[in-house]
Coordinates of C-alpha atoms and ligand atoms in Angstrom, one line a residue:
M27 CA -10.6 21.0 -40.8
R28 CA -9.5 20.0 -44.3
V29 CA -8.7 23.0 -46.5
V30 CA -7.8 23.2 -50.2
C31 CA -6.1 26.4 -51.0
L32 CA -5.4 27.7 -54.5
S33 CA -2.2 29.3 -54.7
G34 CA 0.3 31.2 -57.0
G35 CA 3.7 32.0 -56.1
V36 CA 5.0 34.5 -53.3
G37 CA 1.7 36.2 -52.5
G38 CA 0.0 32.8 -52.4
A39 CA 2.7 31.2 -50.4
K40 CA 2.6 33.5 -47.6
L41 CA -1.1 32.7 -46.8
A42 CA -0.5 29.0 -47.5
A43 CA 2.5 28.9 -44.9
G44 CA -0.1 30.7 -42.3
L45 CA -2.7 28.0 -43.3
H46 CA -0.2 25.4 -42.8
D47 CA 0.9 26.7 -39.3
V48 CA -2.7 27.0 -37.9
L49 CA -4.3 23.7 -39.2
A50 CA -3.5 20.2 -38.0
P51 CA -0.9 18.2 -39.9
G52 CA -2.3 16.8 -42.9
E53 CA -5.2 19.3 -43.2
L54 CA -3.8 21.4 -45.8
T55 CA -3.7 20.9 -49.4
V56 CA -2.2 23.5 -51.7
I57 CA -3.1 23.4 -55.4
G58 CA -0.4 25.4 -57.4
N59 CA -0.1 27.3 -60.6
V60 CA 1.8 25.6 -63.3
G61 CA 1.3 28.4 -65.9
D62 CA 4.6 29.9 -65.3
D63 CA 6.6 26.8 -65.7
L64 CA 9.7 27.3 -68.1
E65 CA 12.2 25.2 -69.4
V66 CA 15.7 27.2 -69.1
L67 CA 19.1 25.9 -69.1
G68 CA 17.6 22.4 -69.8
L69 CA 15.8 22.3 -66.7
H70 CA 12.2 22.3 -65.8
V71 CA 11.3 25.2 -63.3
S72 CA 8.2 25.5 -61.4
P73 CA 8.4 28.9 -59.9
D74 CA 5.1 28.9 -58.1
L75 CA 5.2 25.4 -56.9
D76 CA 8.7 26.4 -55.5
S77 CA 7.7 29.6 -53.9
V78 CA 5.2 27.6 -51.9
L79 CA 7.8 24.9 -51.1
Y80 CA 10.4 27.4 -49.9
G81 CA 7.7 29.7 -48.1
L82 CA 6.4 26.8 -45.9
A83 CA 9.5 25.3 -45.2
G84 CA 10.9 28.8 -44.4
L85 CA 13.6 28.5 -46.8
N86 CA 12.5 31.8 -48.8
D87 CA 14.4 34.9 -48.9
T88 CA 12.0 37.6 -47.2
E89 CA 13.9 40.5 -48.3
R90 CA 14.1 39.9 -52.0
G91 CA 10.7 38.5 -51.9
W92 CA 11.4 35.6 -54.1
G93 CA 13.8 32.6 -54.2
R94 CA 15.9 31.1 -51.4
A95 CA 17.5 32.9 -48.5
G96 CA 21.3 32.9 -48.4
E97 CA 21.1 32.2 -52.2
T98 CA 24.4 32.5 -54.4
W99 CA 24.5 32.9 -58.0
Q100 CA 27.9 31.0 -59.1
A101 CA 26.4 28.6 -61.5
L102 CA 24.2 31.2 -63.4
E103 CA 27.5 33.3 -63.6
S104 CA 29.5 30.7 -65.1
A105 CA 26.5 29.6 -67.7
R106 CA 26.4 33.3 -68.8
T107 CA 30.3 33.3 -69.1
W108 CA 29.9 30.1 -71.3
G109 CA 27.4 31.9 -73.4
G110 CA 24.3 30.1 -71.8
E111 CA 21.0 31.5 -71.1
G112 CA 21.3 34.4 -68.3
W113 CA 18.1 36.0 -68.2
F114 CA 16.2 33.9 -65.8
M115 CA 17.5 34.3 -62.1
L116 CA 18.4 30.6 -60.9
G117 CA 20.5 30.8 -57.8
D118 CA 22.8 27.8 -56.9
L119 CA 20.5 26.7 -53.9
D120 CA 17.5 26.9 -56.2
L121 CA 19.3 24.8 -58.9
G122 CA 19.7 22.0 -56.9
L123 CA 16.0 21.5 -56.7
H124 CA 15.3 22.1 -60.6
L125 CA 18.3 19.5 -61.0
V126 CA 16.2 16.9 -59.0
R127 CA 12.9 17.6 -60.6
S128 CA 14.3 17.8 -64.2
Q129 CA 15.8 14.3 -63.6
A130 CA 12.5 12.7 -62.3
L131 CA 10.5 14.2 -65.2
R132 CA 13.2 13.1 -67.7
E133 CA 12.8 9.6 -66.2
G134 CA 9.0 9.7 -66.6
E135 CA 7.8 10.5 -63.1
T136 CA 4.9 12.9 -62.9
L137 CA 5.1 16.6 -61.9
S138 CA 2.7 15.8 -59.1
A139 CA 4.7 12.6 -58.0
V140 CA 8.0 14.4 -57.7
T141 CA 6.3 17.4 -56.1
A142 CA 5.1 15.4 -53.3
R143 CA 8.5 14.0 -53.0
L144 CA 10.0 17.5 -52.6
A145 CA 7.3 18.4 -50.1
L146 CA 8.1 15.4 -48.1
A147 CA 11.9 16.1 -48.2
A148 CA 11.1 19.8 -46.8
G149 CA 9.6 18.2 -43.9
L150 CA 6.1 19.7 -44.8
A151 CA 3.0 18.0 -43.2
M152 CA 0.8 19.0 -46.1
R153 CA 0.0 18.2 -49.7
L154 CA 1.4 20.4 -52.5
L155 CA -0.3 19.3 -55.9
P156 CA 0.2 20.9 -59.3
A157 CA -3.2 22.0 -60.7
T158 CA -2.2 19.7 -63.5
D159 CA 0.7 17.3 -64.6
D160 CA -0.1 18.2 -68.1
R161 CA 1.8 21.1 -70.1
L162 CA -0.2 24.4 -69.5
R163 CA 1.6 27.6 -70.1
T164 CA 0.1 31.2 -69.6
H165 CA 0.6 33.6 -72.6
L166 CA -0.2 37.4 -72.5
V167 CA -1.5 39.4 -75.3
T168 CA -0.2 42.9 -75.5
P169 CA 0.2 45.6 -78.1
A170 CA 3.8 44.4 -78.6
G171 CA 2.7 40.8 -79.4
T172 CA 2.2 37.8 -77.4
F173 CA 4.4 36.6 -74.8
S174 CA 5.0 33.5 -72.6
F175 CA 4.6 34.4 -68.8
Q176 CA 8.1 34.5 -68.1
E177 CA 9.0 36.5 -71.3
W178 CA 6.5 39.2 -70.4
F179 CA 7.1 39.2 -66.5
V180 CA 10.6 38.7 -66.3
A181 CA 12.5 39.5 -69.7
R182 CA 10.4 42.5 -70.5
G183 CA 9.8 43.5 -67.0
H184 CA 5.8 43.2 -67.2
K185 CA 5.7 46.7 -68.9
D186 CA 3.4 45.9 -71.8
E187 CA -0.1 46.3 -71.1
V188 CA -2.1 43.2 -71.3
H189 CA -5.1 42.9 -73.4
A190 CA -6.0 39.2 -72.9
L191 CA -4.6 35.8 -71.5
D192 CA -4.5 32.5 -73.1
Y193 CA -4.0 29.3 -71.0
E194 CA -2.2 27.1 -73.7
G195 CA -2.9 23.3 -73.3
A196 CA -5.6 24.0 -70.6
D197 CA -8.6 22.7 -72.5
A198 CA -6.7 19.2 -72.8
S199 CA -5.5 19.0 -69.5
C200 CA -6.6 16.8 -66.6
P201 CA -6.3 17.7 -63.0
A202 CA -3.3 16.4 -61.3
P203 CA -4.2 13.1 -59.1
G204 CA -5.5 14.0 -55.9
V205 CA -7.1 17.4 -56.9
L206 CA -10.5 16.6 -57.5
D207 CA -10.6 14.3 -54.4
A208 CA -9.2 17.1 -52.3
F209 CA -12.2 19.3 -53.2
A210 CA -14.7 16.5 -52.4
A211 CA -13.1 16.0 -48.9
A212 CA -12.7 19.7 -48.1
D213 CA -14.4 21.5 -45.2
A214 CA -13.4 25.0 -47.0
I215 CA -12.0 26.2 -50.1
V216 CA -9.5 29.3 -50.0
I217 CA -8.1 31.2 -52.8
A218 CA -4.8 32.8 -51.7
P219 CA -4.1 36.7 -52.4
S220 CA -2.4 35.7 -55.5
N221 CA -2.7 37.3 -58.9
P222 CA -6.0 36.2 -60.3
F223 CA -5.2 36.3 -64.2
V224 CA -1.8 34.7 -64.1
S225 CA -1.8 32.8 -60.8
I226 CA -5.6 31.7 -60.0
H227 CA -7.1 31.6 -63.3
P228 CA -4.7 29.0 -65.0
I229 CA -5.4 26.9 -62.1
L230 CA -9.3 27.2 -62.9
A231 CA -8.8 26.6 -66.5
V232 CA -8.0 22.9 -65.9
P233 CA -11.3 21.3 -66.8
G234 CA -13.0 20.1 -63.7
I235 CA -11.4 22.4 -61.2
R236 CA -13.7 25.2 -61.8
A237 CA -16.7 23.2 -61.9
A238 CA -15.7 21.6 -58.5
I239 CA -15.7 24.9 -57.0
E240 CA -18.8 25.9 -58.4
A241 CA -20.8 22.8 -57.2
R242 CA -19.2 23.2 -53.8
S243 CA -21.1 22.2 -50.7
V244 CA -18.5 24.0 -48.3
R245 CA -17.8 27.9 -48.2
S246 CA -15.2 29.4 -50.5
V247 CA -13.3 32.2 -49.4
A248 CA -10.8 34.6 -51.2
V249 CA -8.4 37.0 -49.6
S250 CA -7.8 40.0 -51.8
P251 CA -4.5 40.6 -53.3
L252 CA -5.0 44.3 -53.3
I253 CA -4.4 46.8 -50.4
G254 CA -5.9 50.1 -50.9
G255 CA -6.6 49.2 -54.5
R256 CA -2.9 48.6 -55.0
A257 CA -0.8 45.5 -55.5
V258 CA 1.6 44.8 -52.4
R259 CA 4.1 44.1 -55.4
G260 CA 3.9 43.5 -59.1
P261 CA 1.5 44.3 -62.1
L262 CA -1.7 43.4 -60.8
D263 CA -3.3 46.8 -60.1
R264 CA -2.6 47.7 -63.8
M265 CA -4.0 44.5 -65.0
M266 CA -7.1 45.1 -63.2
G267 CA -7.7 48.5 -64.5
R268 CA -7.3 47.1 -68.1
L269 CA -9.0 43.7 -67.7
V270 CA -11.8 44.3 -65.4
G271 CA -12.1 47.9 -65.0
G272 CA -10.9 48.7 -61.6
T273 CA -9.2 47.8 -58.3
T274 CA -11.9 47.7 -55.8
P275 CA -13.4 44.7 -53.6
A276 CA -16.1 44.4 -56.2
H277 CA -13.7 44.2 -59.2
V278 CA -11.7 41.2 -57.3
A279 CA -15.0 39.6 -56.8
R280 CA -15.7 40.0 -60.4
C281 CA -12.5 38.1 -61.1
Y282 CA -13.9 35.0 -59.1
K283 CA -17.7 35.1 -60.3
G284 CA -19.6 32.1 -59.0
L285 CA -16.7 30.7 -57.0
L286 CA -17.0 32.9 -53.9
D287 CA -19.0 33.0 -50.8
V288 CA -16.9 35.7 -48.9
L289 CA -14.0 38.3 -50.0
V290 CA -11.5 39.1 -47.1
I291 CA -10.3 42.6 -47.8
D292 CA -7.9 45.0 -46.2
G293 CA -9.2 47.8 -44.0
A294 CA -7.7 50.1 -46.6
D295 CA -10.3 48.9 -49.2
A296 CA -13.4 49.1 -46.6
T297 CA -15.0 51.9 -48.0
A298 CA -14.6 51.2 -51.6
E299 CA -17.3 49.3 -53.5
T300 CA -17.9 45.9 -52.8
D301 CA -20.1 42.9 -54.5
G302 CA -21.1 40.3 -52.0
A303 CA -20.1 39.6 -48.2
V304 CA -16.6 40.7 -47.2
V305 CA -14.7 40.3 -44.0
V306 CA -12.3 43.3 -43.3
T307 CA -9.2 42.9 -41.7
D308 CA -5.4 43.7 -41.8
T309 CA -4.3 41.6 -44.8
L310 CA -0.7 42.9 -45.0
M311 CA 1.3 39.7 -44.1
T312 CA 4.5 41.4 -43.0
D313 CA 5.7 38.2 -41.5
R314 CA 4.9 34.6 -40.5
D315 CA 2.7 35.8 -37.4
A316 CA 0.6 38.3 -39.6
A317 CA 0.3 35.4 -42.0
R318 CA -1.1 33.1 -39.2
R319 CA -3.4 35.7 -38.0
L320 CA -4.9 36.2 -41.6
A321 CA -5.1 32.5 -42.2
R322 CA -7.3 32.2 -39.0
T323 CA -9.7 35.0 -39.9
T324 CA -9.8 33.4 -43.4
L325 CA -10.8 30.2 -41.9
E326 CA -13.3 31.9 -39.6
A327 CA -14.6 33.5 -42.5
A328 CA -15.0 30.0 -44.2
M329 CA -16.9 28.7 -41.1
E330 CA -19.7 31.3 -40.5
T331 CA -23.1 30.1 -41.3
P332 CA -24.1 31.8 -44.7
S333 CA -26.6 34.6 -44.2
Ligands
GDP411 P1 3.7 35.1 -57.9 O1 3.1 33.9 -58.4 O2 5.2 34.9 -57.1 O3 3.5 36.5 -58.5 O4 2.7 35.2 -56.7 P2 0.9 35.3 -56.6 O5 0.5 35.5 -57.7 O6 0.7 34.3 -55.7 O7 0.8 36.6 -55.7 C1 1.2 38.0 -56.2 C2 0.2 38.9 -55.6 O8 0.2 38.8 -54.0 C3 0.3 40.4 -55.7 O9 -0.9 40.8 -56.5 C4 0.4 41.0 -54.5 O10 -0.3 42.1 -54.4 C5 -0.2 39.8 -53.6 N1 0.7 39.9 -52.2 C6 1.8 39.8 -51.8 N2 1.8 39.8 -50.6 C7 0.8 40.1 -50.0 C8 0.3 40.4 -48.6 O11 0.9 40.4 -47.5 N3 -1.0 40.6 -48.3 C9 -2.0 40.6 -49.6 N4 -3.6 40.8 -49.2 N5 -1.5 40.4 -50.8 C10 -0.2 40.5 -51.1
CA412 CA1 3.5 33.0 -60.4

């Protein structure tokens, strides 16, 4: 069963890891968000692709919730001491990957090519594709001004209310090689429980990707990133309130209008307003077993005959 999964970083990576484990080798393609990418200390960092890579390879720090397990921070401390940028947390283990990627990009390799090499080096029997090889950057429009994603999220602690989003470069971007082929070959499309506005919409903003899902002949299933109307972590519930007027399953479905056949929601949201078909299950992925269970339920929902 060939599955294409659209994913942001940490939330998406959890479900992607479950899908990776329950599918046969080679059946999973993850299309990752690059709207959060940034250059820091001269390096190209792709936080969401790396969260997927680390999550699937089991290298992620589950307690901190992001980055690598067993991380140390000596290089960053040193950079700070020398007057370098210190606001974006780059650990020593993490830096190794950014060095390799940045060198490849500087030598003219595409982001998708170097990402494929990294996934292979991590021993993953799946494909990890950036939505695009082109430059695409998410900006958030707030009362305090317009900020790049990392400026808003990390530097300003995502405290500014979001009025609107802008995916700079999206209109002129092309899907990375393999992305549209993956949709054409898919038996199911999964939208991971990622932040719709800053993780999934930037993927959909790449011309051809939204259209490929709209024109699907297979089922498309999203897993809601909200549990009991609240984000598991991060600013999503506040953003939903502002941008779509609430945090029920119906509001989540509104974020993916025309793109879904069914929404997987948590039992804590079962009595809230829904719009379209839902499957109710336990969606909190406390560990990899829980992620596998949710992945199985999600794939079952993708296989059911539409009523
Ligand atoms: P980021 O790019 O690292 O911010 O991660 P994503 O956009 O992929 O995911 C962020 C979202 O994941 C948040 O809105 C969380 O509510 C959601 N999330 C995190 N863990 C879980 C989980 O175990 N279950 C569900 N349903 N959502 C989760
Ligand atoms: Ca992200």
